[in-house]
Coordinates of C-alpha atoms and ligand atoms in Angstrom, one line a residue:
Chain L
X272 CA 157.1 -177.9 105.2
X273 CA 154.5 -180.4 105.7
X274 CA 152.9 -182.7 108.3
X275 CA 152.3 -186.4 107.9
X276 CA 149.4 -187.9 110.0
X277 CA 149.2 -191.6 110.4
X278 CA 145.5 -192.5 110.2
X279 CA 143.9 -194.9 112.7
X280 CA 141.3 -197.1 111.0
X281 CA 140.3 -200.7 110.4
X282 CA 140.3 -200.5 106.6
X283 CA 136.5 -200.2 106.4
X284 CA 136.2 -197.2 108.7
X285 CA 138.3 -194.3 109.7
X286 CA 138.4 -193.9 113.5
X287 CA 137.4 -190.6 115.1
X288 CA 140.9 -190.6 116.8
X289 CA 142.3 -189.6 113.4
X290 CA 140.1 -186.5 113.2
X291 CA 141.1 -185.6 116.7
X292 CA 144.8 -185.9 115.8
X293 CA 144.1 -183.8 112.7
X294 CA 143.0 -180.9 115.0
X295 CA 146.3 -181.2 116.8
X296 CA 148.2 -181.2 113.5
X297 CA 146.3 -178.1 112.3
X298 CA 147.4 -176.3 115.4
X299 CA 151.1 -177.1 114.5
X300 CA 150.6 -175.4 111.1
X301 CA 151.6 -176.6 107.7
X302 CA 150.1 -178.6 104.8
X303 CA 148.7 -181.9 106.2
X304 CA 148.8 -185.3 104.4
X305 CA 147.1 -188.2 105.9
X306 CA 148.6 -191.7 105.4
X307 CA 146.2 -194.5 105.3
X308 CA 148.2 -197.8 105.4
X309 CA 146.1 -200.9 105.0
X310 CA 144.5 -203.3 102.6
X311 CA 141.2 -202.7 101.0
X312 CA 141.2 -199.4 102.8
X313 CA 139.7 -197.2 100.1
X314 CA 136.7 -196.4 102.3
X315 CA 138.9 -195.2 105.2
X316 CA 140.9 -193.2 102.7
X317 CA 137.8 -191.5 101.3
X318 CA 136.7 -190.7 104.8
X319 CA 140.1 -189.1 105.6
X320 CA 139.9 -187.1 102.3
X321 CA 136.6 -185.7 103.5
X322 CA 138.0 -184.0 106.6
X323 CA 138.7 -180.3 106.7
X324 CA 142.3 -179.0 106.1
X325 CA 143.7 -182.1 104.4
X326 CA 146.1 -181.5 101.4
X327 CA 146.0 -185.1 100.2
X328 CA 145.5 -188.6 101.4
X329 CA 148.2 -191.2 100.7
X330 CA 146.8 -194.7 100.4
X331 CA 149.3 -197.5 100.8
X332 CA 147.9 -200.9 100.3
X333 CA 149.7 -204.3 100.8
X334 CA 149.2 -207.6 102.5
X335 CA 151.8 -206.7 105.1
X336 CA 149.9 -203.5 105.9
X337 CA 146.4 -205.1 106.4
X338 CA 146.8 -205.0 110.2
X339 CA 149.3 -202.2 110.4
X340 CA 151.9 -204.3 112.1
X341 CA 154.7 -202.2 113.4
X342 CA 157.6 -203.2 111.2
X343 CA 156.2 -202.7 107.7
X344 CA 154.1 -199.6 108.7
X345 CA 157.2 -197.9 110.2
X346 CA 159.3 -198.8 107.2
X347 CA 156.6 -197.2 104.9
X348 CA 156.6 -194.0 106.9
X349 CA 160.4 -193.7 107.0
X350 CA 160.6 -194.1 103.2
X351 CA 158.6 -190.9 102.8
X352 CA 159.7 -189.0 105.9
X353 CA 162.1 -186.7 104.2
X354 CA 159.1 -184.7 102.7
X355 CA 157.8 -183.8 106.2
X356 CA 159.0 -181.9 109.2
X357 CA 156.4 -183.4 111.5
X358 CA 155.1 -186.9 111.8
X359 CA 152.1 -187.3 114.0
X360 CA 149.7 -190.0 115.1
X361 CA 146.9 -190.4 117.6
X362 CA 148.3 -192.1 120.8
X363 CA 146.1 -195.2 120.1
X364 CA 147.5 -198.8 120.3
X365 CA 148.6 -198.5 116.6
X366 CA 150.2 -195.0 117.0
X367 CA 152.0 -196.1 120.2
X368 CA 153.2 -199.3 118.5
X369 CA 154.4 -197.7 115.3
X370 CA 155.7 -194.1 115.9
X371 CA 158.5 -194.8 118.4
X372 CA 160.0 -197.1 115.7
X373 CA 159.8 -194.4 113.2
X374 CA 161.5 -192.0 115.6
X375 CA 164.3 -194.4 116.3
X376 CA 164.9 -195.2 112.6
X377 CA 165.1 -191.4 112.0
X378 CA 167.3 -191.0 115.0
X379 CA 165.1 -188.6 116.8
X380 CA 163.2 -188.5 120.2
X381 CA 159.5 -188.8 120.1
X382 CA 157.1 -186.6 122.1
X383 CA 154.5 -189.0 123.5
X384 CA 150.9 -188.1 124.3
X385 CA 150.9 -184.4 123.6
X386 CA 147.9 -182.7 125.2
X387 CA 148.5 -179.2 123.9
X388 CA 150.3 -177.6 121.0
X389 CA 152.2 -174.6 122.3
X390 CA 154.0 -173.9 119.1
X391 CA 155.2 -175.8 116.1
X392 CA 158.1 -177.4 118.1
X393 CA 156.8 -177.2 121.7
X394 CA 154.2 -179.3 123.3
X395 CA 152.7 -180.0 126.7
X396 CA 152.5 -183.6 127.8
X397 CA 151.6 -185.3 131.1
X398 CA 154.1 -187.2 133.2
X399 CA 153.8 -189.1 136.5
X400 CA 150.2 -190.3 135.7
X401 CA 149.2 -186.7 134.9
X402 CA 150.4 -185.3 138.2
X403 CA 152.8 -183.0 136.4
X404 CA 152.7 -181.4 132.9
X405 CA 156.0 -181.1 131.0
X406 CA 156.4 -178.3 128.5
X407 CA 158.9 -179.9 126.0
X408 CA 160.6 -178.5 122.9
X409 CA 162.0 -180.6 120.1
X410 CA 164.7 -179.1 117.9
X411 CA 165.1 -182.3 115.9
X412 CA 165.1 -182.0 112.1
X413 CA 161.8 -183.9 112.1
X414 CA 159.4 -183.9 115.0
X415 CA 157.7 -187.2 115.9
X416 CA 154.6 -186.7 118.1
X417 CA 151.7 -188.8 119.3
X418 CA 148.7 -187.0 120.6
X419 CA 146.3 -187.7 123.4
X420 CA 143.0 -187.7 121.5
X421 CA 140.8 -186.9 124.5
X422 CA 142.5 -183.4 124.6
X423 CA 141.5 -182.4 121.1
X424 CA 138.0 -182.2 119.4
X425 CA 137.5 -184.0 116.2
X426 CA 138.1 -182.0 113.0
X427 CA 134.8 -181.7 111.0
X428 CA 134.1 -183.0 107.5
X429 CA 135.1 -180.4 104.9
X430 CA 133.1 -179.0 102.0
X431 CA 135.2 -180.7 99.4
X432 CA 137.3 -183.8 99.4
X433 CA 141.1 -183.9 99.1
X434 CA 142.7 -186.1 96.4
X435 CA 143.6 -189.6 97.3
X436 CA 146.9 -190.8 95.8
X437 CA 148.2 -194.3 95.8
X438 CA 151.5 -194.8 97.6
X439 CA 153.5 -197.8 96.5
X440 CA 154.2 -200.1 99.5
X441 CA 156.9 -202.6 99.7
X442 CA 157.1 -205.6 102.1
X443 CA 160.0 -204.3 104.0
X444 CA 160.0 -205.6 107.6
X445 CA 157.1 -208.0 106.8
X446 CA 159.2 -211.1 107.5
X447 CA 159.6 -210.3 111.2
X448 CA 156.0 -210.6 112.4
X449 CA 152.9 -212.4 111.2
X450 CA 149.3 -211.5 112.1
X451 CA 147.4 -214.5 113.5
X452 CA 144.0 -213.1 114.6
X453 CA 142.1 -210.3 116.3
X454 CA 139.9 -211.1 119.2
X455 CA 137.9 -207.9 119.4
X456 CA 135.1 -207.1 121.9
X457 CA 131.9 -206.5 120.1
X458 CA 129.5 -204.0 121.5
X459 CA 126.6 -201.8 120.2
X460 CA 127.5 -199.2 122.8
X461 CA 129.5 -196.1 122.0
X462 CA 133.3 -196.2 122.0
X463 CA 135.0 -195.2 125.2
X464 CA 137.1 -192.5 123.4
X465 CA 134.1 -190.7 121.8
X466 CA 131.3 -191.4 124.3
X467 CA 129.5 -188.4 125.9
X468 CA 128.7 -190.5 129.0
X469 CA 130.7 -193.3 130.5
X470 CA 129.6 -195.7 133.3
X471 CA 132.6 -197.4 134.9
X472 CA 132.7 -200.2 137.4
X473 CA 135.4 -201.3 139.8
X474 CA 136.4 -204.2 142.0
X475 CA 133.3 -203.7 144.1
X476 CA 131.2 -205.3 141.3
X477 CA 132.6 -208.7 142.5
X478 CA 132.0 -210.8 139.3
X479 CA 131.6 -210.5 135.6
X480 CA 128.0 -211.5 135.9
X481 CA 127.2 -208.8 138.4
X482 CA 129.2 -206.3 136.4
X483 CA 127.1 -207.0 133.4
X484 CA 123.8 -207.1 135.4
X485 CA 124.4 -203.8 137.3
X486 CA 126.5 -201.6 135.0
X487 CA 125.1 -202.5 131.5
X488 CA 121.4 -201.6 132.0
X489 CA 122.4 -198.2 133.4
X490 CA 124.8 -197.6 130.6
X491 CA 122.2 -198.6 128.0
X492 CA 119.6 -196.3 129.6
X493 CA 122.0 -193.4 129.4
X494 CA 123.4 -194.3 125.9
X495 CA 126.8 -194.6 127.6
X496 CA 130.0 -196.5 127.0
X497 CA 131.2 -198.9 129.7
X498 CA 134.6 -198.5 131.4
X499 CA 136.3 -200.3 134.2
X500 CA 139.2 -200.0 136.7
X501 CA 142.3 -202.1 136.4
X502 CA 141.2 -204.2 139.4
X503 CA 137.9 -205.1 137.6
X504 CA 139.8 -206.0 134.4
X505 CA 142.4 -208.0 136.2
X506 CA 139.7 -210.0 137.9
X507 CA 138.0 -210.7 134.6
X508 CA 134.8 -208.7 135.3
X509 CA 135.4 -206.6 132.1
X510 CA 137.6 -207.0 129.0
X511 CA 141.0 -205.4 128.8
X512 CA 139.9 -202.7 126.4
X513 CA 137.5 -201.3 129.0
X514 CA 140.4 -200.2 131.3
X515 CA 140.4 -196.5 132.0
X516 CA 143.6 -195.0 133.5
X517 CA 147.3 -194.1 133.2
X518 CA 148.0 -197.3 131.4
X519 CA 144.6 -197.9 129.8
X520 CA 142.4 -195.5 128.0
X521 CA 142.3 -191.8 128.6
X522 CA 138.8 -190.4 128.5
X523 CA 137.1 -187.0 128.9
X524 CA 133.4 -187.4 128.5
X525 CA 130.7 -184.9 129.6
X526 CA 129.7 -187.3 132.4
X527 CA 131.8 -190.1 134.0
X528 CA 130.0 -192.2 136.6
X529 CA 132.5 -194.1 138.8
X530 CA 130.8 -197.0 140.6
X531 CA 132.7 -198.9 143.3
X532 CA 136.0 -197.4 142.2
X533 CA 138.3 -196.1 144.9
X534 CA 140.1 -193.5 142.9
X535 CA 143.8 -194.6 142.8
X536 CA 146.1 -192.1 141.0
X537 CA 146.4 -194.4 138.1
X538 CA 142.7 -194.5 137.6
X539 CA 142.2 -190.7 138.1
X540 CA 144.9 -190.2 135.4
X541 CA 142.5 -191.6 132.8
X542 CA 139.3 -189.7 133.7
X543 CA 140.0 -186.6 135.7
X544 CA 139.5 -184.4 132.6
X545 CA 135.8 -185.4 132.4
X546 CA 133.5 -182.5 132.5
X547 CA 131.3 -183.9 135.3
X548 CA 132.3 -186.8 137.6
X549 CA 129.9 -188.7 139.7
X550 CA 131.2 -191.1 142.4
X551 CA 129.1 -193.9 143.9
X552 CA 131.0 -195.6 146.7
X553 CA 130.0 -197.0 150.1
X554 CA 133.2 -195.6 151.7
X555 CA 132.8 -191.8 152.3
X556 CA 136.5 -191.5 152.6
X557 CA 137.4 -193.0 149.2
X558 CA 139.7 -190.7 147.2
X559 CA 137.4 -190.7 144.2
X560 CA 135.2 -188.2 146.1
X561 CA 138.1 -185.6 146.0
X562 CA 137.6 -185.3 142.2
X563 CA 133.8 -185.9 142.1
X564 CA 131.4 -183.1 141.3
X565 CA 128.6 -185.2 142.8
X566 CA 129.2 -187.9 145.4
X567 CA 126.7 -190.4 146.6
X568 CA 127.8 -192.6 149.5
X569 CA 126.0 -195.9 149.6
X570 CA 125.8 -199.5 148.3
X571 CA 126.0 -199.5 144.5
X572 CA 123.9 -202.7 144.3
X573 CA 121.0 -200.6 145.6
X574 CA 121.9 -197.3 144.0
X575 CA 122.5 -198.3 140.4
X576 CA 119.3 -200.2 139.9
X577 CA 117.4 -197.4 141.5
X578 CA 119.1 -194.8 139.3
X579 CA 118.2 -196.9 136.2
X580 CA 114.6 -197.0 137.3
X581 CA 114.3 -193.3 137.9
X582 CA 115.9 -192.3 134.6
Chain H
X257 CA 168.4 -219.0 125.0
X258 CA 169.2 -216.0 127.1
X259 CA 166.5 -213.5 128.0
X260 CA 167.4 -209.9 128.6
X261 CA 165.2 -207.7 130.8
X262 CA 165.7 -203.9 131.1
X263 CA 164.5 -202.6 134.4
X264 CA 164.1 -198.9 135.4
X265 CA 164.3 -197.4 138.9
X266 CA 161.3 -195.0 139.2
X267 CA 159.2 -193.2 141.9
X268 CA 157.1 -195.9 143.6
X269 CA 153.6 -196.1 142.1
X270 CA 152.0 -195.2 145.5
X271 CA 153.7 -191.8 145.7
X272 CA 151.9 -188.8 144.5
X273 CA 154.7 -186.5 143.4
X274 CA 154.8 -182.7 143.7
X275 CA 155.8 -180.2 141.1
X276 CA 158.6 -177.9 142.3
X277 CA 157.3 -174.4 142.8
X278 CA 159.9 -172.9 140.5
X279 CA 158.7 -175.1 137.6
X280 CA 162.0 -176.8 137.1
X281 CA 160.8 -180.4 137.7
X282 CA 159.2 -182.6 140.3
X283 CA 160.4 -182.9 143.8
X284 CA 162.2 -186.3 144.2
X285 CA 164.0 -185.6 147.5
X286 CA 163.3 -188.4 150.0
X287 CA 160.7 -190.0 147.8
X288 CA 160.4 -193.8 147.8
X289 CA 161.9 -195.4 144.7
X290 CA 161.1 -198.9 143.3
X291 CA 161.3 -201.0 140.2
X292 CA 158.9 -199.8 137.5
X293 CA 155.9 -202.1 138.0
X294 CA 155.8 -203.2 134.3
X295 CA 159.4 -204.3 134.6
X296 CA 158.6 -206.5 137.6
X297 CA 156.1 -208.2 135.2
X298 CA 158.8 -208.5 132.6
X299 CA 161.3 -210.0 135.1
X300 CA 158.6 -212.5 136.3
X301 CA 157.9 -213.6 132.7
X302 CA 161.6 -214.2 132.1
X303 CA 162.1 -216.1 135.3
X304 CA 159.1 -218.3 134.4
X305 CA 160.7 -219.0 131.0
X306 CA 163.8 -220.1 132.8
X307 CA 161.9 -222.3 135.3
X308 CA 160.0 -224.0 132.4
X309 CA 163.3 -224.7 130.7
X310 CA 162.7 -222.4 127.7
X311 CA 165.4 -220.0 128.8
X312 CA 168.9 -220.7 130.0
X313 CA 169.8 -217.4 131.6
X314 CA 168.0 -214.2 132.7
X315 CA 170.1 -211.0 132.5
X316 CA 168.7 -207.8 133.9
X317 CA 170.1 -204.4 132.9
X318 CA 169.4 -200.9 134.2
X319 CA 170.5 -197.5 133.0
X320 CA 170.6 -195.1 135.9
X321 CA 172.4 -193.8 139.0
X322 CA 174.4 -196.1 141.4
X323 CA 171.2 -196.6 143.5
X324 CA 169.6 -198.4 140.6
X325 CA 171.6 -201.4 141.9
X326 CA 168.7 -201.8 144.4
X327 CA 166.2 -202.6 141.7
X328 CA 168.7 -204.9 140.0
X329 CA 169.1 -206.8 143.3
X330 CA 165.3 -207.0 143.5
X331 CA 165.3 -208.6 140.1
X332 CA 168.1 -211.0 141.1
X333 CA 166.1 -211.9 144.2
X334 CA 163.1 -212.7 141.9
X335 CA 165.2 -215.2 140.1
X336 CA 167.3 -213.3 137.5
X337 CA 170.9 -214.7 137.2
X338 CA 173.1 -211.6 136.7
X339 CA 172.8 -207.9 136.3
X340 CA 174.4 -205.0 134.4
X341 CA 174.2 -201.5 135.6
X342 CA 175.0 -198.8 133.1
X343 CA 175.8 -195.8 135.3
X344 CA 174.3 -192.5 134.1
X345 CA 173.1 -189.6 136.2
X346 CA 170.0 -187.5 135.5
X347 CA 167.3 -188.1 132.9
X348 CA 168.3 -190.5 130.2
X349 CA 165.8 -190.3 127.3
X350 CA 164.3 -193.5 125.8
X351 CA 166.3 -193.1 122.5
X352 CA 169.6 -193.1 124.5
X353 CA 168.4 -196.0 126.6
X354 CA 167.5 -197.9 123.5
X355 CA 171.0 -197.3 122.0
X356 CA 172.6 -198.6 125.2
X357 CA 170.3 -201.6 125.3
X358 CA 171.2 -202.3 121.6
X359 CA 174.8 -202.5 122.7
X360 CA 174.0 -204.9 125.5
X361 CA 171.8 -207.0 123.2
X362 CA 174.6 -207.3 120.6
X363 CA 177.1 -208.3 123.2
X364 CA 174.8 -210.9 125.0
X365 CA 172.8 -212.1 122.0
X366 CA 169.6 -212.9 123.8
X367 CA 166.7 -214.7 122.0
X368 CA 164.2 -212.4 123.7
X369 CA 164.3 -209.0 125.3
X370 CA 161.3 -208.3 127.6
X371 CA 160.7 -204.7 128.6
X372 CA 157.9 -203.0 130.4
X373 CA 155.4 -201.3 128.1
X374 CA 155.8 -198.0 129.9
X375 CA 157.9 -196.4 132.6
X376 CA 155.4 -194.8 135.1
X377 CA 157.6 -191.7 135.6
X378 CA 158.1 -190.4 132.0
X379 CA 155.0 -192.3 130.7
X380 CA 156.8 -192.5 127.3
X381 CA 156.0 -195.9 126.1
X382 CA 158.8 -195.8 123.5
X383 CA 161.9 -197.7 124.6
X384 CA 161.0 -201.2 123.5
X385 CA 159.8 -200.1 120.1
X386 CA 162.9 -198.0 119.6
X387 CA 165.2 -200.9 120.6
X388 CA 163.4 -203.2 118.1
X389 CA 163.9 -200.6 115.3
X390 CA 167.6 -200.1 116.1
X391 CA 168.3 -203.9 116.2
X392 CA 166.0 -204.7 113.3
X393 CA 164.4 -207.4 115.4
X394 CA 160.7 -208.2 115.5
X395 CA 158.4 -206.3 117.9
X396 CA 155.4 -207.4 120.0
X397 CA 154.2 -204.6 122.3
X398 CA 151.6 -204.7 125.1
X399 CA 151.8 -208.4 125.7
X400 CA 149.3 -210.2 127.9
X401 CA 150.4 -213.7 126.8
X402 CA 153.6 -215.2 125.5
X403 CA 154.1 -218.7 124.1
X404 CA 157.4 -219.9 122.7
X405 CA 157.6 -222.5 120.0
X406 CA 160.9 -223.2 118.1
X407 CA 162.2 -219.9 116.7
X408 CA 159.0 -218.0 117.0
X409 CA 156.9 -216.6 119.8
X410 CA 153.1 -216.3 119.8
X411 CA 152.2 -213.1 121.5
X412 CA 148.7 -211.9 122.5
X413 CA 148.7 -208.1 122.6
X414 CA 146.2 -205.8 124.4
X415 CA 145.0 -203.3 121.7
X416 CA 142.3 -200.7 121.7
X417 CA 139.5 -202.9 120.5
X418 CA 140.4 -206.0 122.4
X419 CA 143.2 -208.5 121.8
X420 CA 145.5 -209.2 118.8
X421 CA 147.6 -212.4 118.4
X422 CA 150.8 -212.2 116.3
X423 CA 153.7 -214.6 115.7
X424 CA 157.1 -213.0 115.9
X425 CA 160.4 -214.5 114.7
X426 CA 163.1 -214.7 117.3
X427 CA 165.2 -212.8 118.4
X428 CA 162.3 -210.5 119.4
X429 CA 161.4 -207.5 121.5
X430 CA 158.4 -207.9 123.7
X431 CA 156.9 -205.3 126.0
X432 CA 154.9 -206.4 129.0
X433 CA 151.3 -205.3 129.8
X434 CA 149.6 -205.6 133.1
X435 CA 147.8 -208.9 132.4
X436 CA 151.0 -210.9 131.4
X437 CA 151.4 -212.3 134.9
X438 CA 151.4 -211.5 138.5
X439 CA 154.9 -210.9 139.7
X440 CA 156.1 -212.9 142.8
X441 CA 157.5 -211.4 145.9
X442 CA 161.1 -212.3 146.6
X443 CA 161.5 -214.6 149.6
X444 CA 164.0 -213.7 152.3
X445 CA 166.4 -216.6 151.4
X446 CA 166.3 -215.4 147.8
X447 CA 167.0 -211.8 148.8
X448 CA 170.1 -213.1 150.7
X449 CA 171.2 -215.3 147.7
X450 CA 170.8 -212.3 145.3
X451 CA 173.5 -210.4 147.2
X452 CA 176.0 -212.9 145.9
X453 CA 174.8 -212.9 142.3
X454 CA 177.1 -211.0 139.8
X455 CA 176.3 -207.3 139.1
X456 CA 178.8 -205.5 136.8
X457 CA 179.0 -201.8 136.3
X458 CA 179.5 -200.3 132.8
X459 CA 179.5 -196.8 131.4
X460 CA 177.6 -195.5 128.4
X461 CA 181.0 -195.0 126.7
X462 CA 181.6 -198.7 127.0
X463 CA 178.8 -199.0 124.4
X464 CA 180.0 -196.1 122.3
X465 CA 177.1 -193.9 123.4
X466 CA 177.3 -190.4 124.9
X467 CA 174.0 -189.5 126.6
X468 CA 172.8 -186.2 125.3
X469 CA 169.2 -185.0 125.6
X470 CA 167.4 -184.3 122.4
X471 CA 164.3 -182.7 123.9
X472 CA 164.5 -179.6 126.1
X473 CA 162.1 -179.5 129.0
X474 CA 161.2 -175.8 129.2
X475 CA 159.3 -176.1 132.4
X476 CA 157.1 -178.5 134.5
X477 CA 153.7 -177.3 135.5
X478 CA 151.1 -178.3 138.0
X479 CA 148.1 -179.8 136.2
X480 CA 144.8 -177.9 136.4
X481 CA 143.3 -179.2 139.6
X482 CA 139.8 -180.4 140.4
X483 CA 137.9 -179.4 143.4
X484 CA 135.8 -181.9 145.3
X485 CA 132.1 -181.0 144.6
X486 CA 129.1 -181.8 146.8
X487 CA 127.6 -184.9 148.3
X488 CA 124.1 -185.7 147.3
X489 CA 121.9 -187.7 149.6
X490 CA 119.6 -189.6 147.2
X491 CA 119.3 -190.9 143.7
X492 CA 116.6 -188.4 143.1
X493 CA 118.8 -185.5 144.1
X494 CA 121.6 -186.8 141.9
X495 CA 119.4 -187.0 138.9
X496 CA 118.1 -183.5 139.6
X497 CA 121.6 -182.1 139.7
X498 CA 122.7 -184.0 136.6
X499 CA 119.6 -182.7 134.7
X500 CA 119.2 -179.2 135.9
X501 CA 122.5 -178.0 137.3
X502 CA 125.1 -179.9 135.2
X503 CA 122.8 -180.4 132.2
X504 CA 124.7 -183.5 131.1
X505 CA 121.7 -185.9 130.8
Ligands
FAD272 C1 151.7 -199.9 136.9 C2 150.3 -199.7 137.3 C3 149.4 -199.3 136.4 C4 148.0 -199.1 136.7 N1 147.2 -198.7 135.8 C5 145.9 -198.5 136.1 C6 144.9 -198.0 135.2 O1 145.3 -197.7 134.0 N2 143.6 -197.9 135.6 C7 143.2 -198.3 136.8 O2 142.0 -198.2 137.1 N3 144.1 -198.7 137.7 C8 145.4 -198.9 137.4 N4 146.3 -199.4 138.3 C9 145.7 -199.9 139.6 C10 145.4 -198.9 140.7 O3 146.5 -198.6 141.4 C11 144.3 -199.5 141.6 O4 144.8 -200.7 142.2 C12 142.9 -199.8 140.9 O5 142.5 -198.6 140.2 C13 141.9 -200.1 141.9 O6 140.7 -200.5 141.3 P1 139.3 -200.3 142.1 O7 139.1 -198.9 142.4 O8 138.3 -200.9 141.2 O9 139.5 -201.2 143.3 P2 139.6 -200.9 144.9 O10 140.8 -199.9 145.1 O11 139.6 -202.1 145.6 O12 138.3 -200.1 145.2 C14 137.0 -200.6 145.3 C15 136.1 -199.6 145.9 O13 134.8 -200.1 145.9 C16 134.1 -199.6 147.1 N5 133.0 -200.5 147.3 C17 133.1 -201.8 147.8 N6 131.9 -202.4 147.9 C18 131.0 -201.4 147.5 C19 129.6 -201.4 147.3 N7 128.8 -202.5 147.6 N8 129.0 -200.2 146.9 C20 129.8 -199.1 146.6 N9 131.1 -199.1 146.7 C21 131.7 -200.3 147.1 C22 135.2 -199.6 148.1 O14 134.9 -198.7 149.1 C23 136.4 -199.2 147.3 O15 136.6 -197.8 147.3 C24 147.6 -199.5 138.0 C25 148.5 -199.9 139.0 C26 149.9 -200.0 138.6 C27 150.8 -200.5 139.7
AMP273 N1 166.8 -196.2 132.4 C1 166.3 -197.4 132.0 N2 167.0 -198.6 132.4 C2 166.5 -199.8 132.0 N3 165.4 -200.0 131.4 C3 164.7 -198.9 131.0 C4 165.1 -197.6 131.3 N4 164.2 -196.7 130.7 C5 163.3 -197.5 130.1 N5 163.5 -198.8 130.3 C6 162.7 -199.9 129.8 O1 161.8 -199.4 128.8 C7 160.5 -199.6 129.2 C8 159.6 -198.5 128.7 O2 160.1 -197.2 129.2 P1 159.6 -195.9 128.5 O3 159.8 -195.9 127.1 O4 160.4 -194.8 129.2 O5 158.1 -195.7 128.9 C9 160.6 -199.7 130.7 O6 159.5 -200.4 131.3 C10 161.9 -200.5 130.9 O7 161.7 -201.9 130.6

């Protein structure tokens, strides 16, 4: 049978997380349809149609779907679920919000945050903040899976475009929730999820001002994304969407520079699959050094400006 | 308005668990157990609603072994009014928990159910969304702010790009994110008082649910480890390594 992939996008652009989840879907095997639910989302649908290995793109447009609120989006998926034996989405805030609803409405268990496709019904997924990996099999009639995007490369654009078909969308579930506004952080830096280099700051930065003064110039010099520990976000030094960790974003860049971050298990859970980890910390005993390829013990307020100058 | 808060007993967040050498699971013998940290945040929010007069009663519920009474007592000490323990041994999957919570919600008719966004043992992040679907009630996940007005709640949600504000019609399911509040510590007098608060025990069958696992865990593996690398002594040495050894800049 076939696989339905719920696209992550903002109507205007298709997010790279969709192409990463497509790679996971192609490892499961079967014809793949991508569902673009939104409003004025033709551009996102065209981008999805251009990816390799897509049978067709289903474009569902309605007022209720503009912001992909959970209730109408799940109802839309459930309405077409009988044509599919796997329903998959990237484990982004939209996928995590919508897919468990779909699973419950179909009376099946969801496999959350798959990091490896073992076979069409068996997946590996991290538990206990990544300190154990569960190999889990689903014998449900339909498998509902979210995938950790940092574990899969993005599928490339294909030679030819798949057809885009309009999917009629009702307003079922739309009366339950109403979108008010998005307060998005704007930045010219790369996205945490796709950046090759990430510079992350912790509690040691001490204030939002110092975080910006010390972390940002180095990140800009390196063309890096900026991340943060929970402690830095809780204290208001960095916005919530910068949080890297078990309960924040999971990243795996080529280079992760942890500055003034102690290395709690919850933080390590979000970055320990990075190719190279650099730790800068004035406490030589900090646990972050146990996972760092290169550790530099010292005061970050001296080291980071120096690093930026020498680059 | 009643507020219902499901709380899970999990391995304490400070514990680094070990995978059993035979691959059958993780070793939980003699490991410190606590309330799931997100559920402490959920309890705190419910208690604040009661303190502000917006809620009339806070009911906490846990699905788990007899020892889950301890986390329910903790919630009572934080200010919840009464507790329900649905006794079930072993792993209970989110779908089953959601079905049990649906039974409790239909019996208690709360205006709000506040769950944690994620249990830090299974890291599933599913139960609240599933409960909302099963009840047909509105859903607001990953909440960092909750304001009630009349029969709606305005919820600020932590999403990938920043924050999203939505209005949900009550009754609603809300899942708590880290920034919703800072949970209080229970004072000694409140811990003593909590011992006298009502805690009833139920069985899954009382709600017409038979716990049966849908997923089979074939094995549990050790994650691929990372070795500590080397210490460098200067910025120049670090840059040299990053350029010439690791070739990442
Ligand atoms: C349910 C739950 C979920 C969580 N989820 C996450 C998560 O997703 N992500 C996350 O990050 N955390 C998470 N945490 C929090 C985690 O447990 C830690 O509290 C947090 O990661 C600590 O942040 P930190 O390393 O910035 O602060 P600290 O642990 O306080 O470390 C600060 C470090 O800075 C160093 N330092 C101080 N001054 C300097 C200086 N001048 N120069 C150099 N170094 C200096 C110190 O030596 C120290 O090592 C979670 C916790 C819970 C309970
Ligand atoms: N066994 C349980 N008993 C009570 N509440 C639970 C249980 N399992 C999950 N929950 C609730 O559901 C939330 C999310 O859990 P999960 O979907 O497992 O990540 C938790 O934070 C709890 O609020």
